[in-house]
XYZ file of C-alpha atoms in Angstrom:
681
model
C 0.000 0.000 0.000
C 1.215 3.480 -0.819
C 1.863 5.767 2.134
C 0.188 9.212 1.965
C 3.598 10.843 1.736
C 4.239 8.839 -1.439
C 1.097 10.067 -3.206
C 2.042 11.917 -6.344
C 0.382 15.176 -7.312
C -1.826 15.033 -10.378
C -1.440 18.521 -11.741
C -4.024 18.278 -14.466
C -6.690 17.105 -11.993
C -5.885 19.799 -9.470
C -5.785 22.563 -12.069
C -9.065 21.434 -13.552
C -10.770 21.762 -10.182
C -9.022 25.012 -9.353
C -7.778 23.842 -5.951
C -4.823 25.180 -4.035
C -2.803 22.955 -1.688
C -2.194 25.858 0.647
C -5.886 26.444 1.216
C -7.484 23.644 3.188
C -10.989 25.005 3.401
C -12.251 23.292 0.254
C -10.728 19.981 1.258
C -12.159 20.237 4.749
C -15.670 20.869 3.405
C -15.362 17.936 1.020
C -14.179 15.608 3.778
C -17.079 16.455 6.047
C -19.526 15.661 3.263
C -18.364 12.028 2.992
C -16.795 11.360 6.387
C -18.137 8.021 7.785
C -20.034 8.109 11.061
C -18.220 7.039 14.265
C -18.273 3.259 14.577
C -19.323 2.776 10.962
C -15.869 1.688 9.781
C -14.951 -1.886 10.811
C -11.694 -2.748 12.558
C -11.083 -5.682 10.191
C -8.413 -5.834 7.481
C -9.540 -4.649 4.070
C -9.093 -2.425 1.027
C -10.428 1.151 0.831
C -11.101 3.412 -2.167
C -11.404 7.186 -2.500
C -13.461 8.360 -5.509
C -14.283 11.784 -6.950
C -17.741 13.197 -7.695
C -17.748 11.517 -11.121
C -17.178 8.060 -9.610
C -13.540 7.956 -10.790
C -11.314 6.025 -8.351
C -8.558 8.344 -7.079
C -6.694 6.168 -4.622
C -6.764 2.544 -3.425
C -5.083 1.390 -0.234
C -5.099 -1.508 2.189
C -5.067 -1.688 5.955
C -4.851 -4.242 8.726
C -7.333 -2.092 10.678
C -9.614 -0.083 8.382
C -10.959 2.162 11.150
C -7.512 3.164 12.389
C -6.154 3.653 8.875
C -9.012 5.784 7.547
C -8.966 7.934 10.676
C -5.629 9.311 9.427
C -7.399 10.918 6.460
C -9.776 12.902 8.705
C -7.209 14.570 10.941
C -6.863 18.370 10.920
C -5.652 19.407 7.452
C -2.483 21.044 8.760
C -1.222 17.614 9.936
C -1.797 15.942 6.529
C 0.946 16.066 3.846
C 0.172 18.426 0.938
C -0.121 15.706 -1.692
C -2.567 13.745 0.456
C -4.583 16.954 0.916
C -4.738 17.251 -2.855
C -6.285 13.788 -3.132
C -8.756 14.516 -0.322
C -9.724 17.823 -1.951
C -10.727 15.934 -5.090
C -12.454 13.073 -3.249
C -16.217 12.920 -2.842
C -16.666 9.460 -1.303
C -14.812 6.668 0.467
C -15.750 2.997 0.475
C -14.137 -0.217 1.650
C -14.205 -3.990 1.296
C -13.529 -6.312 4.231
C -11.274 -9.371 3.845
C -9.962 -12.000 6.261
C -6.194 -11.449 6.283
C -3.602 -8.854 5.381
C -2.412 -11.167 2.604
C -5.839 -11.076 0.962
C -5.964 -7.292 1.221
C -2.558 -6.987 -0.458
C -3.610 -9.154 -3.411
C -6.989 -7.423 -3.757
C -5.292 -3.999 -3.614
C -2.925 -5.039 -6.408
C -5.784 -6.392 -8.536
C -7.839 -3.209 -8.247
C -4.912 -0.838 -8.795
C -4.175 -2.729 -12.009
C -7.866 -2.654 -12.952
C -8.761 0.990 -12.154
C -5.356 2.693 -12.570
C -6.053 5.293 -9.836
C -3.985 8.461 -10.455
C -2.739 8.819 -6.865
C -1.260 5.307 -6.581
C 2.356 4.812 -7.596
C 2.746 1.120 -6.754
C 1.695 -1.780 -8.987
C 1.500 0.472 -12.069
C 3.926 -1.650 -14.110
C 1.542 -4.642 -14.282
C 3.942 -6.876 -12.375
C 2.541 -10.231 -11.364
C 2.944 -12.125 -8.121
C 5.124 -15.243 -8.033
C 3.644 -18.739 -8.141
C 4.882 -22.135 -7.083
C 4.757 -24.430 -10.129
C 5.282 -28.166 -10.433
C 6.227 -29.166 -14.003
C 4.060 -32.303 -14.176
C 4.558 -32.675 -17.925
C 8.280 -33.465 -17.459
C 9.512 -37.015 -17.032
C 10.986 -35.945 -13.684
C 8.950 -32.916 -12.532
C 10.573 -30.205 -10.462
C 9.378 -27.346 -8.218
C 9.811 -23.769 -9.491
C 9.227 -20.237 -8.291
C 7.991 -18.434 -11.395
C 5.976 -15.459 -12.623
C 5.303 -17.167 -15.941
C 1.693 -18.343 -15.892
C 1.905 -20.219 -19.231
C 4.223 -23.165 -18.603
C 2.604 -26.075 -20.454
C 1.495 -28.936 -18.238
C 2.498 -27.186 -15.011
C 0.417 -27.219 -11.822
C 0.305 -23.759 -10.219
C -0.111 -22.799 -6.567
C -0.586 -19.199 -5.501
C -0.107 -16.347 -6.131
C 1.905 -15.512 -3.018
C 2.930 -11.954 -2.125
C 5.711 -13.041 0.274
C 8.601 -14.023 -2.018
C 11.018 -14.545 0.877
C 8.686 -17.147 2.361
C 8.503 -18.946 -0.973
C 12.299 -19.181 -1.207
C 12.633 -20.488 2.331
C 9.769 -22.899 1.953
C 10.969 -24.230 -1.394
C 14.194 -25.286 0.313
C 12.177 -26.827 3.142
C 9.893 -28.673 0.728
C 12.966 -30.082 -1.007
C 13.943 -31.597 2.349
C 10.474 -32.973 3.066
C 9.877 -34.162 -0.521
C 13.310 -34.769 -2.164
C 12.777 -34.226 -5.902
C 14.753 -32.935 -8.859
C 16.236 -29.415 -8.669
C 18.630 -29.345 -11.661
C 17.691 -27.709 -14.982
C 16.460 -29.619 -18.017
C 19.827 -29.576 -19.839
C 21.717 -31.065 -16.879
C 18.980 -33.651 -16.360
C 19.071 -34.770 -20.016
C 22.875 -34.959 -20.030
C 22.945 -37.010 -16.810
C 20.313 -39.477 -17.995
C 22.119 -40.014 -21.324
C 25.604 -40.404 -19.812
C 24.567 -42.364 -16.730
C 26.576 -40.004 -14.509
C 24.838 -37.898 -11.789
C 24.198 -34.254 -12.567
C 26.390 -31.636 -10.877
C 23.712 -30.760 -8.300
C 23.300 -34.467 -7.550
C 27.062 -34.905 -7.007
C 27.057 -32.261 -4.264
C 23.816 -33.574 -2.702
C 21.542 -30.772 -3.946
C 19.414 -32.836 -6.382
C 17.310 -35.922 -5.627
C 15.898 -36.673 -9.069
C 16.437 -39.779 -11.180
C 19.508 -38.004 -12.602
C 21.253 -38.404 -9.231
C 21.265 -42.200 -9.606
C 19.683 -42.699 -6.150
C 16.018 -43.025 -7.193
C 13.952 -44.344 -10.095
C 11.534 -42.396 -12.279
C 8.405 -44.050 -10.811
C 9.443 -43.494 -7.198
C 10.299 -39.886 -8.032
C 6.853 -39.427 -9.594
C 5.286 -40.732 -6.363
C 7.181 -38.116 -4.331
C 5.972 -35.402 -6.695
C 2.373 -36.536 -6.225
C 2.831 -36.324 -2.440
C 4.219 -32.797 -2.834
C 1.263 -31.724 -4.999
C -1.135 -33.164 -2.441
C 0.581 -31.217 0.312
C 0.535 -27.937 -1.607
C -3.095 -28.521 -2.555
C -4.042 -28.509 1.114
C -5.100 -32.138 1.185
C -2.279 -33.395 3.383
C -0.915 -31.557 6.423
C 0.952 -34.559 7.823
C 4.372 -32.992 7.341
C 3.306 -29.737 8.989
C 1.961 -31.605 12.010
C 5.198 -33.585 12.220
C 7.222 -30.359 12.273
C 4.987 -28.917 14.994
C 5.368 -32.108 17.036
C 9.154 -32.016 16.689
C 9.145 -28.336 17.715
C 7.163 -29.088 20.898
C 9.371 -32.066 21.767
C 12.508 -29.956 21.322
C 11.078 -27.248 23.577
C 10.125 -29.765 26.311
C 13.627 -31.279 26.170
C 15.118 -27.742 26.357
C 16.788 -27.973 22.926
C 15.883 -24.345 22.328
C 18.064 -23.648 19.287
C 16.577 -26.597 17.428
C 13.072 -25.582 18.557
C 13.644 -22.067 17.188
C 14.822 -23.477 13.850
C 11.764 -25.727 13.655
C 9.535 -22.794 14.585
C 10.880 -20.830 11.623
C 10.257 -23.799 9.335
C 6.678 -24.134 10.566
C 6.107 -20.437 9.915
C 7.424 -20.749 6.367
C 5.259 -23.810 5.629
C 2.177 -22.053 7.035
C 2.795 -19.137 4.673
C 2.769 -21.537 1.738
C -0.357 -23.290 3.025
C -2.125 -19.959 3.447
C -4.810 -20.020 0.762
C -5.722 -16.760 -0.888
C -9.506 -16.537 -1.267
C -9.355 -13.582 -3.664
C -7.368 -15.522 -6.290
C -9.008 -18.336 -8.275
C -7.904 -20.207 -11.419
C -7.352 -17.864 -14.343
C -10.304 -19.314 -16.291
C -12.801 -18.741 -13.439
C -15.735 -16.468 -14.366
C -18.383 -16.325 -11.661
C -20.378 -14.081 -9.317
C -20.612 -14.558 -5.546
C -23.615 -13.289 -3.567
C -23.565 -12.806 0.200
C -26.707 -12.006 2.201
C -27.237 -10.681 5.715
C -30.677 -9.785 7.062
C -32.639 -8.777 10.121
C -36.391 -8.585 10.633
C -36.818 -5.430 8.540
C -33.997 -5.227 5.991
C -31.445 -7.347 4.188
C -28.110 -6.410 2.629
C -26.760 -8.180 -0.451
C -23.122 -8.059 -1.544
C -21.928 -9.237 -4.967
C -18.336 -10.078 -5.910
C -17.781 -10.077 -9.687
C -14.995 -12.559 -10.563
C -13.573 -12.490 -14.068
C -10.366 -14.242 -15.034
C -9.926 -15.517 -11.492
C -9.782 -12.016 -9.940
C -12.300 -9.740 -8.266
C -13.042 -7.158 -10.953
C -15.886 -5.400 -9.182
C -18.428 -5.486 -6.376
C -21.724 -3.915 -5.395
C -23.935 -3.798 -2.308
C -27.586 -2.891 -1.921
C -30.418 -3.009 0.613
C -33.588 -5.080 0.202
C -36.763 -4.636 2.261
C -37.791 -7.818 4.101
C -41.435 -8.811 4.291
C -42.965 -11.122 6.895
C -42.982 -14.217 4.679
C -39.589 -13.661 3.052
C -37.194 -16.549 3.690
C -33.465 -16.424 2.842
C -34.273 -18.552 -0.207
C -36.924 -16.098 -1.447
C -34.666 -13.117 -0.769
C -31.788 -14.675 -2.694
C -33.994 -15.345 -5.703
C -35.007 -11.662 -5.741
C -31.408 -10.507 -5.250
C -29.991 -12.646 -8.068
C -32.740 -11.607 -10.494
C -32.273 -7.906 -9.732
C -28.477 -8.209 -10.176
C -28.882 -9.007 -13.889
C -31.569 -6.550 -14.872
C -31.059 -4.484 -18.016
C -27.958 -5.324 -20.049
C -26.082 -7.182 -17.324
C -25.032 -10.654 -18.474
C -24.815 -13.461 -15.899
C -21.620 -15.573 -15.794
C -21.583 -19.367 -16.197
C -21.438 -19.922 -12.425
C -23.235 -18.119 -9.589
C -22.485 -18.892 -5.931
C -25.117 -18.301 -3.228
C -25.258 -19.141 0.511
C -28.513 -21.164 0.157
C -30.254 -22.527 -2.920
C -33.497 -20.777 -3.944
C -36.519 -23.086 -4.002
C -37.091 -22.612 -7.731
C -33.428 -22.933 -8.678
C -34.176 -24.683 -12.011
C -36.514 -21.902 -13.139
C -34.004 -19.271 -11.989
C -31.196 -20.922 -13.972
C -33.425 -21.047 -17.059
C -34.270 -17.343 -16.732
C -30.612 -16.421 -16.350
C -29.602 -18.647 -19.252
C -31.960 -16.678 -21.501
C -29.995 -13.508 -20.668
C -26.748 -14.925 -22.076
C -26.024 -14.029 -25.730
C -25.924 -17.597 -27.037
C -27.897 -19.272 -24.303
C -24.850 -20.630 -22.504
C -25.186 -22.678 -19.369
C -25.731 -20.933 -16.017
C -25.307 -22.905 -12.817
C -26.451 -21.654 -9.383
C -24.900 -23.558 -6.509
C -23.728 -23.390 -2.887
C -19.938 -23.789 -2.369
C -19.095 -26.405 0.235
C -15.339 -25.998 0.739
C -12.160 -24.495 -0.633
C -11.468 -21.065 -2.118
C -15.029 -20.524 -3.334
C -16.451 -21.209 0.123
C -13.996 -18.682 1.554
C -15.093 -16.134 -1.051
C -18.683 -16.750 -0.003
C -17.787 -16.027 3.616
C -16.115 -12.754 2.517
C -19.222 -11.735 0.571
C -21.425 -12.511 3.575
C -19.086 -10.542 5.841
C -19.263 -7.509 3.550
C -23.055 -7.809 3.361
C -23.139 -7.653 7.159
C -20.926 -4.564 7.138
C -23.203 -2.892 4.591
C -26.299 -3.693 6.679
C -24.604 -2.251 9.765
C -23.711 0.945 7.888
C -27.281 1.220 6.622
C -28.668 0.881 10.134
C -26.184 3.371 11.609
C -26.924 5.898 8.873
C -30.663 5.488 9.412
C -30.271 5.812 13.184
C -28.196 8.998 12.812
C -30.895 10.716 10.743
C -32.445 13.276 13.110
C -35.585 13.584 10.970
C -36.108 9.811 11.029
C -35.637 9.727 14.819
C -38.173 12.521 15.296
C -40.668 10.708 13.078
C -40.073 7.479 15.010
C -40.799 9.071 18.383
C -43.917 10.801 17.069
C -45.165 7.586 15.432
C -44.614 5.620 18.653
C -46.595 8.221 20.586
C -49.541 7.954 18.155
C -49.497 4.155 17.852
C -49.342 3.546 21.612
C -51.675 6.400 22.592
C -49.090 8.083 24.811
C -49.645 11.589 26.134
C -46.083 12.657 25.203
C -43.329 11.372 22.902
C -40.969 8.834 24.562
C -37.825 10.973 24.694
C -36.279 8.467 27.113
C -36.768 4.762 26.408
C -35.473 1.943 28.583
C -35.352 -1.686 27.427
C -34.797 -4.805 29.544
C -33.654 -8.252 28.401
C -32.736 -11.456 30.280
C -29.963 -13.862 29.263
C -29.021 -17.310 30.585
C -27.398 -20.546 29.483
C -29.895 -23.406 29.750
C -31.368 -21.861 32.890
C -28.062 -21.111 34.652
C -25.949 -17.981 34.986
C -29.028 -15.741 34.690
C -28.334 -12.041 34.124
C -30.279 -9.082 32.739
C -29.503 -5.820 31.004
C -31.108 -2.403 30.878
C -30.237 -0.122 27.975
C -31.301 3.485 27.525
C -32.187 5.458 24.385
C -32.462 9.231 24.674
C -33.939 11.142 21.717
C -33.702 7.926 19.708
C -29.962 7.380 20.316
C -28.199 4.982 22.747
C -27.068 6.591 25.999
C -24.396 4.044 26.900
C -23.359 5.798 30.085
C -26.779 4.904 31.481
C -26.687 1.165 30.708
C -27.132 -1.231 33.646
C -26.325 -4.896 34.327
C -28.237 -7.067 36.790
C -27.227 -10.329 38.415
C -30.156 -12.661 39.111
C -28.951 -15.262 41.583
C -32.224 -17.196 41.998
C -35.211 -17.339 39.680
C -37.981 -19.673 38.532
C -38.283 -18.668 34.881
C -38.015 -15.697 32.484
C -41.151 -13.999 33.763
C -39.843 -14.160 37.333
C -36.524 -12.705 36.143
C -38.327 -9.849 34.361
C -40.357 -9.190 37.517
C -37.213 -9.003 39.653
C -35.369 -6.629 37.327
C -38.366 -4.298 36.849
C -38.934 -4.280 40.625
C -35.322 -3.259 41.207
C -35.561 -0.552 38.562
C -38.855 0.658 40.067
C -37.160 0.939 43.479
C -34.524 3.174 41.916
C -37.199 5.379 40.318
C -39.033 5.732 43.631
C -35.765 6.620 45.365
C -35.176 9.334 42.765
C -38.677 10.732 43.328
C -38.161 10.851 47.094
C -34.844 12.676 46.711
C -36.400 15.118 44.266
C -39.182 15.907 46.716
C -36.710 16.487 49.542
C -33.964 18.273 47.624
C -34.236 18.986 43.867
C -30.499 19.731 43.585
C -29.598 16.356 45.143
C -31.829 14.606 42.601
C -29.774 16.046 39.760
C -26.616 14.527 41.238
C -28.118 11.040 41.375
C -27.107 10.364 37.752
C -28.473 10.023 34.235
C -29.539 6.389 34.562
C -32.000 7.246 37.380
C -33.946 9.751 35.301
C -37.531 8.703 34.710
C -38.320 7.030 31.361
C -41.475 7.704 29.397
C -41.435 4.199 27.869
C -40.226 0.862 29.261
C -39.750 -2.050 26.820
C -39.323 -5.688 27.846
C -38.206 -8.419 25.465
C -41.132 -10.816 25.212
C -44.860 -11.151 24.730
C -47.910 -11.037 26.982
C -46.472 -13.126 29.916
C -43.358 -10.955 30.223
C -45.428 -7.751 29.984
C -47.771 -9.018 32.718
C -44.813 -9.730 35.030
C -43.311 -6.281 34.427
C -46.709 -4.603 34.929
C -47.150 -6.411 38.247
C -43.737 -5.149 39.441
C -44.561 -1.539 38.487
C -47.969 -1.759 40.193
C -46.421 -3.151 43.387
C -44.067 -0.150 43.415
C -46.938 2.291 42.833
C -45.618 3.506 39.466
C -48.323 4.355 36.937
C -46.691 7.091 34.831
C -44.250 4.853 32.872
C -45.727 3.387 29.693
C -44.966 -0.338 29.327
C -44.805 -2.535 26.223
C -43.283 -5.873 25.222
C -41.848 -6.675 21.810
C -42.241 -10.248 20.541
C -39.449 -11.525 18.352
C -41.060 -13.395 15.451
C -43.643 -10.934 14.146
C -42.285 -7.821 15.905
C -45.690 -7.076 17.452
C -46.019 -4.795 20.513
C -47.916 -6.081 23.551
C -49.545 -3.768 26.101
C -50.677 -4.739 29.643
C -54.246 -6.117 29.860
C -54.708 -5.900 26.072
C -55.525 -9.216 24.309
C -54.452 -7.870 20.910
C -50.988 -6.555 20.010
C -50.149 -3.299 18.241
C -48.823 -3.993 14.733
C -46.546 -1.312 13.307
C -45.867 -1.100 9.540
C -42.829 -3.134 8.521
C -40.895 -0.193 7.136
C -41.823 2.309 9.833
C -39.210 4.299 11.722
C -41.018 3.523 14.984
C -40.599 -0.231 14.549
C -36.972 0.292 13.570
C -36.343 2.227 16.817
C -38.047 -0.412 18.980
C -36.103 -3.146 17.234
C -32.791 -1.322 17.792
C -33.505 -0.942 21.512
C -34.451 -4.623 21.840
C -31.392 -5.817 19.899
C -29.069 -3.581 21.916
C -30.476 -4.930 25.201
C -30.060 -8.471 23.875
C -26.432 -7.820 22.876
C -25.590 -6.198 26.203
C -27.153 -9.046 28.236
C -25.356 -11.777 26.277
C -22.024 -9.957 26.623
C -22.435 -9.716 30.401
C -23.460 -13.366 30.679
C -20.376 -14.506 28.740
C -18.119 -12.297 30.845
C -19.456 -13.873 34.024
C -18.890 -17.396 32.721
C -15.369 -16.546 31.572
C -14.488 -14.905 34.901
C -15.917 -17.814 36.888
C -14.056 -20.373 34.795
C -10.806 -18.412 35.150
C -11.306 -18.419 38.925
C -11.842 -22.188 38.942
C -8.815 -22.813 36.720
C -6.498 -21.024 39.146
C -7.196 -23.923 41.542
C -5.073 -26.176 39.294
C -1.530 -26.464 40.723
C 0.964 -24.751 38.439
C -1.684 -22.716 36.619
C -1.593 -19.119 37.848
C -3.753 -16.149 36.807
C -1.316 -15.120 34.061
C -1.405 -18.517 32.377
C -5.194 -18.695 32.727
C -5.585 -15.353 30.958
C -3.197 -16.488 28.213
C -5.150 -19.731 27.714
C -8.503 -17.959 27.444
C -7.038 -15.420 25.031
C -5.479 -18.159 22.896
C -8.666 -20.244 22.563
C -10.919 -17.185 22.241
C -13.829 -18.379 24.391
C -14.783 -20.569 27.332
C -16.578 -23.015 25.028
C -13.527 -23.561 22.820
C -11.249 -24.081 25.806
C -13.576 -26.704 27.300
C -13.828 -28.454 23.917
C -10.045 -28.553 23.446
C -8.136 -31.808 23.884
C -5.142 -32.208 26.176
C -2.848 -32.176 23.141
C -4.310 -28.880 21.911
C -3.866 -27.329 25.355
C -0.276 -28.592 25.475
C 0.461 -26.837 22.178
C 0.276 -23.485 23.975
C 3.826 -22.332 24.980
C 4.568 -22.772 28.663
C 2.124 -25.631 29.243
C 3.611 -29.100 28.972
C 1.764 -32.386 28.392
C 1.483 -33.224 32.096
C -0.026 -29.867 33.071
C -2.278 -29.932 30.010
C -3.675 -33.305 31.067
C -4.426 -31.949 34.563
C -6.187 -28.888 33.083
C -8.193 -31.091 30.703
C -9.359 -33.373 33.547
C -10.250 -30.347 35.671
C -12.385 -28.873 32.875
C -14.196 -32.186 32.396
C -14.980 -32.322 36.121
C -16.926 -29.059 36.004
C -20.669 -29.739 36.056
C -23.507 -27.978 34.255
C -23.945 -26.588 30.753
C -21.666 -23.673 31.522
C -19.148 -25.548 33.590
C -21.036 -25.486 36.885
C -20.693 -21.725 36.955
C -24.329 -20.728 36.930
C -24.594 -20.307 40.682
C -27.467 -21.183 43.053
C -31.030 -20.260 42.316
C -33.254 -18.301 44.729
C -34.396 -14.684 45.347
C -32.411 -11.693 44.187
C -31.776 -8.617 46.283
C -30.879 -5.069 45.307
C -27.272 -4.209 46.062
C -27.084 -2.121 49.198
C -24.902 0.633 47.813
C -24.683 1.923 44.261
C -22.522 4.768 42.955
C -24.377 7.841 41.791
C -23.150 7.645 38.198
C -21.954 4.420 36.597
C -20.700 3.922 33.026
C -21.758 1.225 30.594
C -21.029 -2.095 32.231
C -22.024 -1.160 35.803
C -23.887 -3.844 37.712
C -26.849 -3.734 40.042
């Protein structure tokens, strides 16, 4: 990726727009017009593109962390180099594509720079290609090459790979693991005709038939093993290296362990499959889909000649009866409207019900009625591409929801529509939403999230531990009763001293609307808790998940809001945020409890426990790991790993016996006046 300081000035573009590098006002105004909202940019690796008002791509770059990288372009203008300011002054939009690894982003960046020729990029302009590993299968004694020539007849290619140094190191390593011919064709022919080993064979650097130590058939068998390894079908040699590395470390042969570690790293680089590079004859489209109850986002990768040549994302409204299959059929049909021609192969996450009719309709759009096949990829590079398309669809849906939530007009309409639909006397400027989370009845917790003027007020969020409960309705009753006690305390303080009431904190302000996640039973439990506390000025509703209907106390029929209404979108956001916050707290409690139990294992201190949990990523993965997998972590030998594995198996319950006893909950005696997101009651 080109650094901003390396951006070259495009004089003709700047002169045409009449911009001056010394004057940052124009550039600042332009940046504000397309600056992404906070939190909209993902922290994943990816490729970003700046375009001008005509849609012309100005600059393409890659980043390991898109959010951190793009933040550099929205600093104060005086801290940005002049040539970067020139590019930003011409830009009118910024977009990005998420990938899985930095390697994928590098290859995708190269492909798009070659495709779009952006004027502010200086790298990859000479149409250089990446190196491949090639096995010359057509030869009598095939050999392994590092080459940029993609037209060797009869060769099997692997790659491309952006890390040339890793290829060189790994080629030498592969020659050790799979001893095959290394000498050139002339030396090989001369050796086979004369019966004397080739020069490389005489010094022990060639293991082909020309060395006199192996026959042609046995050599061919080794080549087939090598191809299988490079094709990802056989990782036996990699596992053997990893096993030797661990054994060397346990036996304190550290120099040998370090050498083996470097070899493992080199082999892993070769085994790293690049999901944005397919065979050169691959022409296909990949569709990813991500949806919620109201909207769906579709993302299309356009693959031509084995490379991503383009992409597009769009939003689709979701109706009540729309299944993923129905949505995909609509998405694929809309993608080829007008003059767009479908490719021979189309990849989707699930097959539409009428896939035969869809294929026939798409076939009719091809000039000569060529075959069109719609299918779901099961494994390999195409399956990885599908996961990237789905990931980008999710990012697009998130951006759509954030943009919609940030629209002040839409928020005002949502509050007014909620007031009319529910028959409230005033708009719900403060909304609180409660959700309960547990794991098969254990580890029960609850969350309370707050929306003020239609936006999350995260400083007012609350967490609740529920130590003993009978069911979800009892949990809802307990949490609402505790919240009602806080509201009554606020009222008493306000009556005694209005100034003291202000100091109590934002989260104790009185809501106009209280939402619980659930239907009529949950609403009845919450209503009973409010009535017991003598609170009758807080409007209460429940939101059921499947049909998104709103339930009111003592009303046998729900309120049905229009599917595309801003009011339903606001209620859904509050419910989803409460759900997310409750699940996060529940997982934190399980992880903390498991870490506490693991410290009971002799030889396993808090530092090692934290390292283990970080390495495996979650409590569930750690409990599912075998003793050998635990032993693979540095600093934990086989004996200690076996003890840890037995200790994990001894923990009872679906969450490791960490759910705690069940009974009645009590309100914590003392609470701070103001608590940030994550505080617990």
